[in-house]
């Protein structure tokens, strides 16, 4: 029998104290719609206290030796691995993804902590050539307290993506994860605590999103905004951040184009893409979404994609064999149904799926649409769900133009065996990340971020730590 109990202690972490006696809102199980727990919401006084603690903690943490910051991150990584089963189960209960996917997320999270531990001791400056007896130094110093906001789709990884580079750089952080997936974030903060991170360096708050963001971003204490989420919310937060001219990293939405050329290994390409399209029920900012397929293989690709999609097992993420779980909240199936209906009404062919699954929970059948008109809403708005949109192209020029048509520019995917074309695609596609004959875009040592409306700045890689630093020139005579 599957254990569906939700046995984490939800709370706010402010100045080293766990707080639970606040107004709450429910946390739902997306597989059943049942209430798992109640998450406490921070008051304005709680946020003021968190800001004061972040200010004090920054002044002491920035002075801690990089080797000790690295040691805390390494110990946290070890605890994440030790508690992997618990963390993965919480992520599945809260967000719905299959347990195997959640375990992969946990392992990737530990690897990211290890990478940032190594980078903490490699924040180098430089000495400039000057006349004898004088010096000019370039220093990279921590920017200050960070207000970090992350989405619900990766409940374990997203909090660490915010916390780990900031802590490595010497910053303090106030983290607000999604109120819909609080348990995994709470357990990640407990890992940092148990690894010896001092009180106040990392704090955890939940609350009414607009109220929390306005208060944290209006404070002169906050010197950096780090946000992962939708384009409209990101633009709203940028306007708030502009009032204090703070440093920002914005990882916003995407609408991932996939360019499939007729010289690709078709079966391999389909096997890779179907699995990746429906990972996390398509609720991934870099999900492959618009499949632009060269005319010579178009119909074979569309039919092969639909055949593989129909074979996917939809179910509770805790059950063995589940390949796609529910959507994360009751809003998502409604949104996807509207996009599918609009596309079909505009002339798209529904090859499979297209309906909500019967029964409890927030399930929507994995869906494939072919001949999708460019004017349909789904081809212009980020679906963020289990729907694949397929259309044909004739030439490489056509494919590149279509990839670059939208204001999004996060991840893009290309499948071709032509080496010259691969180089051209890497140069000309307007995206922060381009994958060729692969779908993996996230690596601890590589920058993760977008261009155009998909944001700016990078997480991960040395660039992720650099985003938490200021550059200072010191001239000595």
Short mmCIF file of C-alpha atoms in Angstrom, two decimals:
data_model
loop_
_atom_site.label_atom_id
_atom_site.label_comp_id
_atom_site.label_asym_id
_atom_site.label_seq_id
_atom_site.Cartn_x
_atom_site.Cartn_y
_atom_site.Cartn_z
CA UNK A 1 0.00 0.00 0.00
CA UNK A 2 1.34 3.46 -0.91
CA UNK A 3 2.12 5.70 2.07
CA UNK A 4 0.51 9.06 1.33
CA UNK A 5 1.07 10.66 4.74
CA UNK A 6 2.61 14.12 4.72
CA UNK A 7 4.76 14.20 7.81
CA UNK A 8 6.84 17.36 7.56
CA UNK A 9 6.69 20.24 10.05
CA UNK A 10 5.77 23.32 8.06
CA UNK A 11 6.92 26.68 9.39
CA UNK A 12 8.63 29.99 8.74
CA UNK A 13 12.35 30.20 9.48
CA UNK A 14 13.18 33.71 10.70
CA UNK A 15 16.42 34.62 12.48
CA UNK A 16 17.03 30.97 13.36
CA UNK A 17 13.54 30.41 14.82
CA UNK A 18 10.88 28.13 13.33
CA UNK A 19 7.46 29.84 13.55
CA UNK A 20 4.18 27.96 13.09
CA UNK A 21 1.48 29.96 14.92
CA UNK A 22 0.31 32.15 12.04
CA UNK A 23 -2.66 32.32 9.71
CA UNK A 24 -2.43 29.41 7.26
CA UNK A 25 -3.51 28.24 3.83
CA UNK A 26 -3.94 24.64 2.66
CA UNK A 27 -1.39 22.56 0.76
CA UNK A 28 -3.13 20.24 -1.73
CA UNK A 29 -2.21 16.80 -3.06
CA UNK A 30 -2.52 17.21 -6.86
CA UNK A 31 -3.17 13.49 -7.31
CA UNK A 32 -6.29 13.54 -5.14
CA UNK A 33 -7.20 17.16 -4.47
CA UNK A 34 -7.09 16.41 -0.73
CA UNK A 35 -5.51 18.76 1.80
CA UNK A 36 -2.07 17.59 2.89
CA UNK A 37 -1.27 20.25 5.49
CA UNK A 38 -1.52 23.94 6.34
CA UNK A 39 1.34 26.34 5.60
CA UNK A 40 1.77 29.40 7.85
CA UNK A 41 1.89 32.85 6.25
CA UNK A 42 4.30 35.57 7.35
CA UNK A 43 3.01 38.87 8.72
CA UNK A 44 4.47 42.28 7.89
CA UNK A 45 6.22 42.19 11.29
CA UNK A 46 7.73 38.79 10.43
CA UNK A 47 9.15 40.21 7.19
CA UNK A 48 10.63 43.23 9.00
CA UNK A 49 12.28 40.87 11.45
CA UNK A 50 13.62 38.74 8.58
CA UNK A 51 15.08 41.83 6.89
CA UNK A 52 16.81 42.91 10.08
CA UNK A 53 18.23 39.41 10.58
CA UNK A 54 19.40 39.25 6.94
CA UNK A 55 21.20 42.58 7.34
CA UNK A 56 23.01 41.41 10.49
CA UNK A 57 23.80 37.97 9.10
CA UNK A 58 25.27 39.38 5.90
CA UNK A 59 27.77 41.49 7.82
CA UNK A 60 29.11 38.43 9.60
CA UNK A 61 28.73 35.80 6.84
CA UNK A 62 30.63 37.85 4.25
CA UNK A 63 33.62 37.80 6.61
CA UNK A 64 33.59 34.00 6.95
CA UNK A 65 36.45 32.30 5.12
CA UNK A 66 35.45 30.91 1.70
CA UNK A 67 36.68 27.48 2.80
CA UNK A 68 34.13 27.45 5.64
CA UNK A 69 31.32 28.56 3.35
CA UNK A 70 32.33 25.72 1.05
CA UNK A 71 32.33 23.25 3.94
CA UNK A 72 28.75 24.19 4.89
CA UNK A 73 27.60 23.64 1.31
CA UNK A 74 29.40 20.29 1.12
CA UNK A 75 27.82 19.13 4.37
CA UNK A 76 24.41 20.24 3.09
CA UNK A 77 24.93 18.21 -0.10
CA UNK A 78 25.72 15.14 2.00
CA UNK A 79 22.54 15.61 4.05
CA UNK A 80 20.43 16.04 0.91
CA UNK A 81 21.74 12.70 -0.36
CA UNK A 82 21.17 11.08 3.03
CA UNK A 83 17.57 12.34 3.09
CA UNK A 84 16.91 11.78 -0.60
CA UNK A 85 13.98 9.39 -0.20
CA UNK A 86 12.15 11.77 2.14
CA UNK A 87 12.79 14.81 -0.05
CA UNK A 88 11.68 13.01 -3.21
CA UNK A 89 8.49 11.74 -1.59
CA UNK A 90 7.60 15.25 -0.38
CA UNK A 91 8.15 16.65 -3.88
CA UNK A 92 5.86 14.00 -5.38
CA UNK A 93 3.14 14.54 -2.80
CA UNK A 94 3.19 18.33 -3.24
CA UNK A 95 3.83 18.72 -6.95
CA UNK A 96 2.68 15.40 -8.45
CA UNK A 97 5.71 14.34 -10.49
CA UNK A 98 6.58 10.61 -10.61
CA UNK A 99 8.78 9.51 -7.73
CA UNK A 100 11.62 8.52 -10.07
CA UNK A 101 11.69 12.07 -11.47
CA UNK A 102 11.67 13.50 -7.96
CA UNK A 103 14.62 11.33 -6.95
CA UNK A 104 16.53 12.53 -10.01
CA UNK A 105 15.77 16.11 -8.97
CA UNK A 106 17.16 15.47 -5.50
CA UNK A 107 20.40 14.00 -6.83
CA UNK A 108 20.84 16.94 -9.22
CA UNK A 109 20.27 19.28 -6.27
CA UNK A 110 23.06 17.65 -4.27
CA UNK A 111 25.39 17.90 -7.26
CA UNK A 112 24.62 21.62 -7.56
CA UNK A 113 25.53 22.14 -3.90
CA UNK A 114 28.82 20.33 -4.50
CA UNK A 115 29.58 22.56 -7.48
CA UNK A 116 28.93 25.77 -5.57
CA UNK A 117 31.06 24.49 -2.69
CA UNK A 118 33.96 24.21 -5.11
CA UNK A 119 33.30 27.63 -6.63
CA UNK A 120 33.13 29.35 -3.23
CA UNK A 121 36.94 29.25 -3.03
CA UNK A 122 37.42 30.41 -6.63
CA UNK A 123 35.93 33.91 -6.57
CA UNK A 124 39.02 35.54 -8.01
CA UNK A 125 39.87 39.18 -8.62
CA UNK A 126 42.94 40.51 -10.41
CA UNK A 127 45.90 42.86 -10.00
CA UNK A 128 46.41 45.42 -12.78
CA UNK A 129 49.89 46.49 -13.99
CA UNK A 130 50.86 49.83 -12.39
CA UNK A 131 54.10 51.78 -11.65
CA UNK A 132 56.29 50.39 -8.86
CA UNK A 133 54.95 51.10 -5.41
CA UNK A 134 51.31 51.39 -6.54
CA UNK A 135 48.55 48.88 -6.96
CA UNK A 136 45.20 48.62 -8.70
CA UNK A 137 43.01 45.73 -7.61
CA UNK A 138 39.75 44.39 -9.02
CA UNK A 139 37.67 42.70 -6.32
CA UNK A 140 34.47 40.67 -6.51
CA UNK A 141 32.52 41.04 -3.28
CA UNK A 142 29.09 39.75 -2.17
CA UNK A 143 26.28 42.08 -3.20
CA UNK A 144 24.34 41.86 0.07
CA UNK A 145 21.03 40.42 1.28
CA UNK A 146 19.04 38.67 -1.46
CA UNK A 147 15.27 38.38 -1.84
CA UNK A 148 14.67 35.13 -3.72
CA UNK A 149 11.37 33.90 -5.14
CA UNK A 150 10.98 30.49 -6.78
CA UNK A 151 8.29 28.50 -8.53
CA UNK A 152 6.52 25.28 -7.56
CA UNK A 153 7.59 23.01 -10.43
CA UNK A 154 10.88 21.79 -8.90
CA UNK A 155 10.23 21.88 -5.15
CA UNK A 156 13.70 20.61 -4.16
CA UNK A 157 15.95 22.08 -6.85
CA UNK A 158 14.47 25.57 -7.10
CA UNK A 159 15.16 26.59 -3.48
CA UNK A 160 18.76 25.35 -3.70
CA UNK A 161 19.29 27.17 -7.00
CA UNK A 162 18.57 30.37 -5.08
CA UNK A 163 20.30 29.59 -1.80
CA UNK A 164 23.47 27.81 -2.87
CA UNK A 165 25.19 30.45 -5.06
CA UNK A 166 24.21 33.27 -2.70
CA UNK A 167 25.64 31.46 0.31
CA UNK A 168 28.81 30.57 -1.62
CA UNK A 169 29.32 34.22 -2.54
CA UNK A 170 28.88 35.41 1.06
CA UNK A 171 25.33 36.78 0.85
CA UNK A 172 22.38 36.28 3.15
CA UNK A 173 19.05 35.20 1.63
CA UNK A 174 15.35 35.54 2.38
CA UNK A 175 13.69 32.79 0.34
CA UNK A 176 10.00 32.69 -0.57
CA UNK A 177 9.14 29.42 -2.32
CA UNK A 178 5.66 28.63 -3.56
CA UNK A 179 3.00 28.16 -0.90
CA UNK A 180 1.77 25.20 -2.97
CA UNK A 181 5.00 23.20 -2.43
CA UNK A 182 6.34 24.25 0.98
CA UNK A 183 7.40 20.93 2.48
CA UNK A 184 10.43 20.25 0.30
CA UNK A 185 11.69 23.80 0.86
CA UNK A 186 11.31 23.41 4.62
CA UNK A 187 13.32 20.20 4.58
CA UNK A 188 16.05 21.82 2.44
CA UNK A 189 16.39 24.62 5.02
CA UNK A 190 16.65 21.98 7.75
CA UNK A 191 19.54 20.43 5.81
CA UNK A 192 21.33 23.80 5.74
CA UNK A 193 20.64 24.26 9.47
CA UNK A 194 21.95 20.81 10.34
CA UNK A 195 25.03 21.45 8.19
CA UNK A 196 25.94 24.39 10.42
CA UNK A 197 24.71 27.43 8.48
CA UNK A 198 24.45 30.30 11.00
CA UNK A 199 21.05 31.72 11.91
CA UNK A 200 19.85 34.47 9.60
CA UNK A 201 22.05 33.60 6.63
CA UNK A 202 19.17 31.72 5.01
CA UNK A 203 15.58 32.44 6.04
CA UNK A 204 12.32 31.00 4.77
CA UNK A 205 9.00 32.83 4.48
CA UNK A 206 5.63 32.07 2.97
CA UNK A 207 2.83 34.56 2.50
CA UNK A 208 0.62 36.50 0.12
CA UNK A 209 3.02 36.79 -2.84
CA UNK A 210 2.34 40.41 -3.77
CA UNK A 211 2.54 41.62 -0.18
CA UNK A 212 5.79 39.73 0.49
CA UNK A 213 7.48 40.92 -2.69
CA UNK A 214 6.48 44.55 -2.19
CA UNK A 215 7.80 44.62 1.37
CA UNK A 216 11.08 42.83 0.69
CA UNK A 217 11.86 44.76 -2.48
CA UNK A 218 11.01 48.16 -1.00
CA UNK A 219 13.51 47.70 1.81
CA UNK A 220 16.96 49.29 1.49
CA UNK A 221 18.33 46.14 3.14
CA UNK A 222 17.62 44.06 0.01
CA UNK A 223 20.38 44.42 -2.57
CA UNK A 224 19.45 41.70 -5.05
CA UNK A 225 16.30 40.15 -6.50
CA UNK A 226 16.43 36.58 -7.80
CA UNK A 227 13.21 35.33 -9.39
CA UNK A 228 12.03 32.23 -11.22
CA UNK A 229 8.50 32.37 -12.61
CA UNK A 230 6.21 33.78 -15.26
CA UNK A 231 6.98 36.69 -17.56
CA UNK A 232 4.15 38.95 -16.28
CA UNK A 233 5.12 38.49 -12.62
CA UNK A 234 8.79 38.93 -13.47
CA UNK A 235 8.12 42.25 -15.20
CA UNK A 236 6.08 43.39 -12.20
CA UNK A 237 8.93 42.55 -9.81
CA UNK A 238 11.46 44.32 -12.02
CA UNK A 239 9.43 47.51 -11.69
CA UNK A 240 9.48 47.17 -7.90
CA UNK A 241 13.21 46.46 -7.90
CA UNK A 242 13.92 49.53 -10.02
CA UNK A 243 13.00 51.84 -7.14
CA UNK A 244 16.16 50.83 -5.26
CA UNK A 245 18.25 50.02 -8.36
CA UNK A 246 19.02 46.55 -7.05
CA UNK A 247 20.86 43.81 -8.90
CA UNK A 248 18.51 41.26 -10.51
CA UNK A 249 18.53 37.77 -11.96
CA UNK A 250 15.33 36.87 -13.80
CA UNK A 251 14.62 33.33 -15.03
CA UNK A 252 11.25 33.73 -16.71
CA UNK A 253 9.00 31.70 -18.98
CA UNK A 254 9.79 29.98 -22.24
CA UNK A 255 8.15 28.46 -25.30
CA UNK A 256 10.84 26.00 -26.35
CA UNK A 257 11.16 25.53 -30.12
CA UNK A 258 12.33 22.14 -31.39
CA UNK A 259 13.77 22.07 -34.91
CA UNK A 260 13.75 18.55 -36.34
CA UNK A 261 15.54 18.18 -39.69
CA UNK A 262 15.00 15.32 -42.11
CA UNK A 263 18.55 13.96 -41.66
CA UNK A 264 18.05 13.22 -37.95
CA UNK A 265 17.94 9.74 -36.43
CA UNK A 266 14.14 9.77 -36.32
CA UNK A 267 13.44 6.93 -33.87
CA UNK A 268 16.09 8.13 -31.42
CA UNK A 269 14.82 11.69 -31.72
CA UNK A 270 11.23 10.63 -31.00
CA UNK A 271 12.22 8.47 -28.04
CA UNK A 272 14.14 11.37 -26.49
CA UNK A 273 11.59 14.08 -27.20
CA UNK A 274 8.42 12.30 -26.05
CA UNK A 275 9.97 11.44 -22.71
CA UNK A 276 11.28 14.97 -22.24
CA UNK A 277 8.11 16.73 -23.40
CA UNK A 278 5.99 15.08 -20.74
CA UNK A 279 8.55 15.26 -17.93
CA UNK A 280 6.88 16.89 -14.94
CA UNK A 281 3.64 16.90 -16.99
CA UNK A 282 5.19 19.53 -19.25
CA UNK A 283 5.41 21.99 -16.35
CA UNK A 284 9.01 22.97 -17.06
CA UNK A 285 10.21 26.39 -18.21
CA UNK A 286 12.55 24.78 -20.76
CA UNK A 287 10.07 22.13 -21.91
CA UNK A 288 10.18 21.37 -25.65
CA UNK A 289 6.89 22.75 -26.87
CA UNK A 290 6.78 23.91 -30.53
CA UNK A 291 7.95 21.01 -32.71
CA UNK A 292 8.93 22.34 -36.13
CA UNK A 293 9.58 19.34 -38.37
CA UNK A 294 11.00 19.32 -41.91
CA UNK A 295 8.42 18.36 -44.52
CA UNK A 296 10.15 15.15 -45.65
CA UNK A 297 9.63 13.43 -42.27
CA UNK A 298 6.71 15.47 -40.93
CA UNK A 299 3.93 12.89 -41.02
CA UNK A 300 6.16 10.06 -39.76
CA UNK A 301 7.29 12.28 -36.89
CA UNK A 302 3.73 13.31 -35.97
CA UNK A 303 2.39 9.75 -36.02
CA UNK A 304 5.42 8.38 -34.16
CA UNK A 305 5.11 11.10 -31.51
CA UNK A 306 1.42 10.36 -31.00
CA UNK A 307 1.99 6.58 -30.82
CA UNK A 308 4.63 6.94 -28.11
CA UNK A 309 2.49 9.45 -26.23
CA UNK A 310 -0.51 7.12 -26.13
CA UNK A 311 1.67 4.49 -24.48
CA UNK A 312 2.56 6.70 -21.49
CA UNK A 313 1.14 5.63 -18.14
CA UNK A 314 -0.70 8.47 -16.39
CA UNK A 315 -1.20 8.14 -12.65
CA UNK A 316 -0.30 9.00 -9.08
CA UNK A 317 3.39 9.80 -8.91
CA UNK A 318 3.83 7.55 -5.88
CA UNK A 319 2.64 4.47 -7.79
CA UNK A 320 5.16 2.22 -9.50
CA UNK A 321 5.28 2.52 -13.25
CA UNK A 322 3.75 6.01 -13.46
CA UNK A 323 5.37 7.98 -16.29
CA UNK A 324 3.37 11.20 -15.96
CA UNK A 325 1.63 12.48 -12.86
CA UNK A 326 -1.06 15.11 -12.34
CA UNK A 327 -0.68 18.80 -12.97
CA UNK A 328 0.38 20.73 -9.89
CA UNK A 329 -2.81 22.67 -9.13
CA UNK A 330 -6.44 22.93 -10.25
CA UNK A 331 -5.71 25.96 -12.46
CA UNK A 332 -3.46 24.10 -14.89
CA UNK A 333 -5.90 21.52 -16.42
CA UNK A 334 -8.37 24.31 -17.11
CA UNK A 335 -5.72 26.42 -18.80
CA UNK A 336 -4.50 23.54 -20.98
CA UNK A 337 -8.05 22.56 -21.98
CA UNK A 338 -8.65 26.13 -23.15
CA UNK A 339 -5.49 26.15 -25.28
CA UNK A 340 -6.29 22.76 -26.84
CA UNK A 341 -9.87 23.75 -27.66
CA UNK A 342 -8.68 26.99 -29.24
CA UNK A 343 -6.07 25.21 -31.39
CA UNK A 344 -8.50 22.53 -32.58
CA UNK A 345 -11.07 25.20 -33.34
CA UNK A 346 -8.47 26.99 -35.47
CA UNK A 347 -7.77 23.84 -37.50
CA UNK A 348 -5.21 21.77 -35.57
CA UNK A 349 -5.45 17.96 -35.74
CA UNK A 350 -5.85 16.29 -32.35
CA UNK A 351 -3.75 13.10 -32.57
CA UNK A 352 -4.12 11.98 -28.97
CA UNK A 353 -5.25 13.27 -25.56
CA UNK A 354 -6.95 16.61 -25.31
CA UNK A 355 -9.14 15.91 -22.27
CA UNK A 356 -9.01 15.93 -18.51
CA UNK A 357 -8.62 12.46 -17.06
CA UNK A 358 -11.61 11.15 -15.15
CA UNK A 359 -11.55 10.82 -11.37
CA UNK A 360 -9.98 12.80 -8.56
CA UNK A 361 -6.92 14.97 -8.84
CA UNK A 362 -5.65 17.46 -11.40
CA UNK A 363 -4.90 15.12 -14.30
CA UNK A 364 -4.83 16.04 -17.98
CA UNK A 365 -4.08 13.47 -20.66
CA UNK A 366 -0.76 13.91 -22.52
CA UNK A 367 -1.77 15.63 -25.74
CA UNK A 368 -0.39 15.88 -29.28
CA UNK A 369 -1.63 18.40 -31.84
CA UNK A 370 -0.48 18.51 -35.48
CA UNK A 371 -0.85 21.21 -38.15
CA UNK A 372 -1.21 23.81 -35.40
CA UNK A 373 -1.91 27.27 -36.87
CA UNK A 374 0.60 29.94 -35.90
CA UNK A 375 -2.25 32.24 -34.90
CA UNK A 376 -3.56 29.85 -32.21
CA UNK A 377 -3.05 30.88 -28.59
CA UNK A 378 -0.96 27.80 -27.81
CA UNK A 379 1.62 28.74 -30.44
CA UNK A 380 2.09 32.16 -28.87
CA UNK A 381 1.50 31.72 -25.13
CA UNK A 382 3.55 29.44 -22.89
CA UNK A 383 1.35 26.35 -22.36
CA UNK A 384 3.27 25.03 -19.32
CA UNK A 385 1.58 21.68 -19.57
CA UNK A 386 1.43 18.29 -21.33
CA UNK A 387 0.69 19.46 -24.87
CA UNK A 388 2.98 19.04 -27.89
CA UNK A 389 2.42 21.39 -30.85
CA UNK A 390 3.65 20.11 -34.23
CA UNK A 391 4.01 21.98 -37.50
CA UNK A 392 6.01 21.64 -40.73
CA UNK A 393 8.80 23.71 -42.28
CA UNK A 394 10.60 23.57 -45.63
CA UNK A 395 14.06 25.12 -45.22
CA UNK A 396 16.55 25.90 -42.47
CA UNK A 397 15.82 29.60 -42.96
CA UNK A 398 12.14 28.91 -42.29
CA UNK A 399 12.94 26.89 -39.17
CA UNK A 400 15.25 29.52 -37.68
CA UNK A 401 12.77 32.29 -38.40
CA UNK A 402 10.03 30.36 -36.62
CA UNK A 403 12.28 29.54 -33.65
CA UNK A 404 12.99 33.27 -33.23
CA UNK A 405 9.44 34.49 -33.93
CA UNK A 406 8.27 34.78 -30.34
CA UNK A 407 9.54 37.15 -27.62
CA UNK A 408 10.65 34.12 -25.57
CA UNK A 409 14.28 33.01 -25.60
CA UNK A 410 15.03 30.46 -22.87
CA UNK A 411 15.76 26.96 -24.23
CA UNK A 412 15.79 25.65 -27.81
CA UNK A 413 16.39 22.19 -29.26
CA UNK A 414 17.70 21.05 -32.65
CA UNK A 415 18.08 17.61 -34.20
CA UNK A 416 20.32 17.23 -37.26
CA UNK A 417 23.45 15.30 -38.23
CA UNK A 418 24.73 18.18 -40.42
CA UNK A 419 27.75 19.71 -38.67
CA UNK A 420 27.67 23.00 -40.57
CA UNK A 421 23.98 23.39 -39.78
CA UNK A 422 24.61 22.64 -36.11
CA UNK A 423 27.09 25.54 -35.96
CA UNK A 424 24.64 27.84 -37.69
CA UNK A 425 21.81 26.91 -35.35
CA UNK A 426 24.00 27.54 -32.32
CA UNK A 427 24.86 30.99 -33.68
CA UNK A 428 21.49 32.16 -34.97
CA UNK A 429 18.84 30.86 -32.60
CA UNK A 430 17.87 33.53 -30.07
CA UNK A 431 17.94 31.61 -26.80
CA UNK A 432 20.02 31.53 -23.67
CA UNK A 433 20.52 27.78 -24.09
CA UNK A 434 20.57 25.61 -27.23
CA UNK A 435 20.69 21.80 -27.16
CA UNK A 436 21.67 19.93 -30.33
CA UNK A 437 20.82 16.22 -30.56
CA UNK A 438 20.17 16.22 -26.82
CA UNK A 439 17.60 17.70 -24.45
CA UNK A 440 19.68 18.33 -21.37
CA UNK A 441 20.17 22.03 -20.70
CA UNK A 442 20.75 22.01 -16.95
CA UNK A 443 24.29 21.28 -15.71
CA UNK A 444 25.78 22.54 -12.47
CA UNK A 445 28.83 24.00 -14.19
CA UNK A 446 26.94 25.69 -17.07
CA UNK A 447 24.95 28.94 -16.99
CA UNK A 448 21.16 28.55 -16.99
CA UNK A 449 19.15 31.53 -18.20
CA UNK A 450 17.38 33.22 -21.07
CA UNK A 451 17.19 36.27 -23.31
CA UNK A 452 14.39 38.56 -24.53
CA UNK A 453 11.23 38.13 -22.44
CA UNK A 454 12.65 34.96 -20.90
CA UNK A 455 14.82 37.05 -18.61
CA UNK A 456 18.47 37.87 -18.11
CA UNK A 457 21.34 36.85 -15.90
CA UNK A 458 22.34 33.28 -15.19
CA UNK A 459 21.90 30.70 -12.50
CA UNK A 460 24.33 27.79 -12.11
CA UNK A 461 27.92 27.76 -13.32
CA UNK A 462 30.48 30.36 -12.20
CA UNK A 463 28.09 32.92 -13.69
CA UNK A 464 25.53 32.07 -11.01
CA UNK A 465 27.90 33.05 -8.23
CA UNK A 466 29.13 36.11 -10.16
CA UNK A 467 25.49 37.26 -10.26
CA UNK A 468 25.66 37.57 -6.46
CA UNK A 469 28.78 39.75 -6.50
CA UNK A 470 29.61 43.37 -7.17
CA UNK A 471 32.80 44.42 -8.93
CA UNK A 472 34.99 46.95 -7.12
CA UNK A 473 38.19 48.66 -8.27
CA UNK A 474 40.70 49.66 -5.55
CA UNK A 475 43.62 51.97 -6.47
CA UNK A 476 46.52 52.33 -4.02
CA UNK A 477 49.35 54.86 -4.37
#
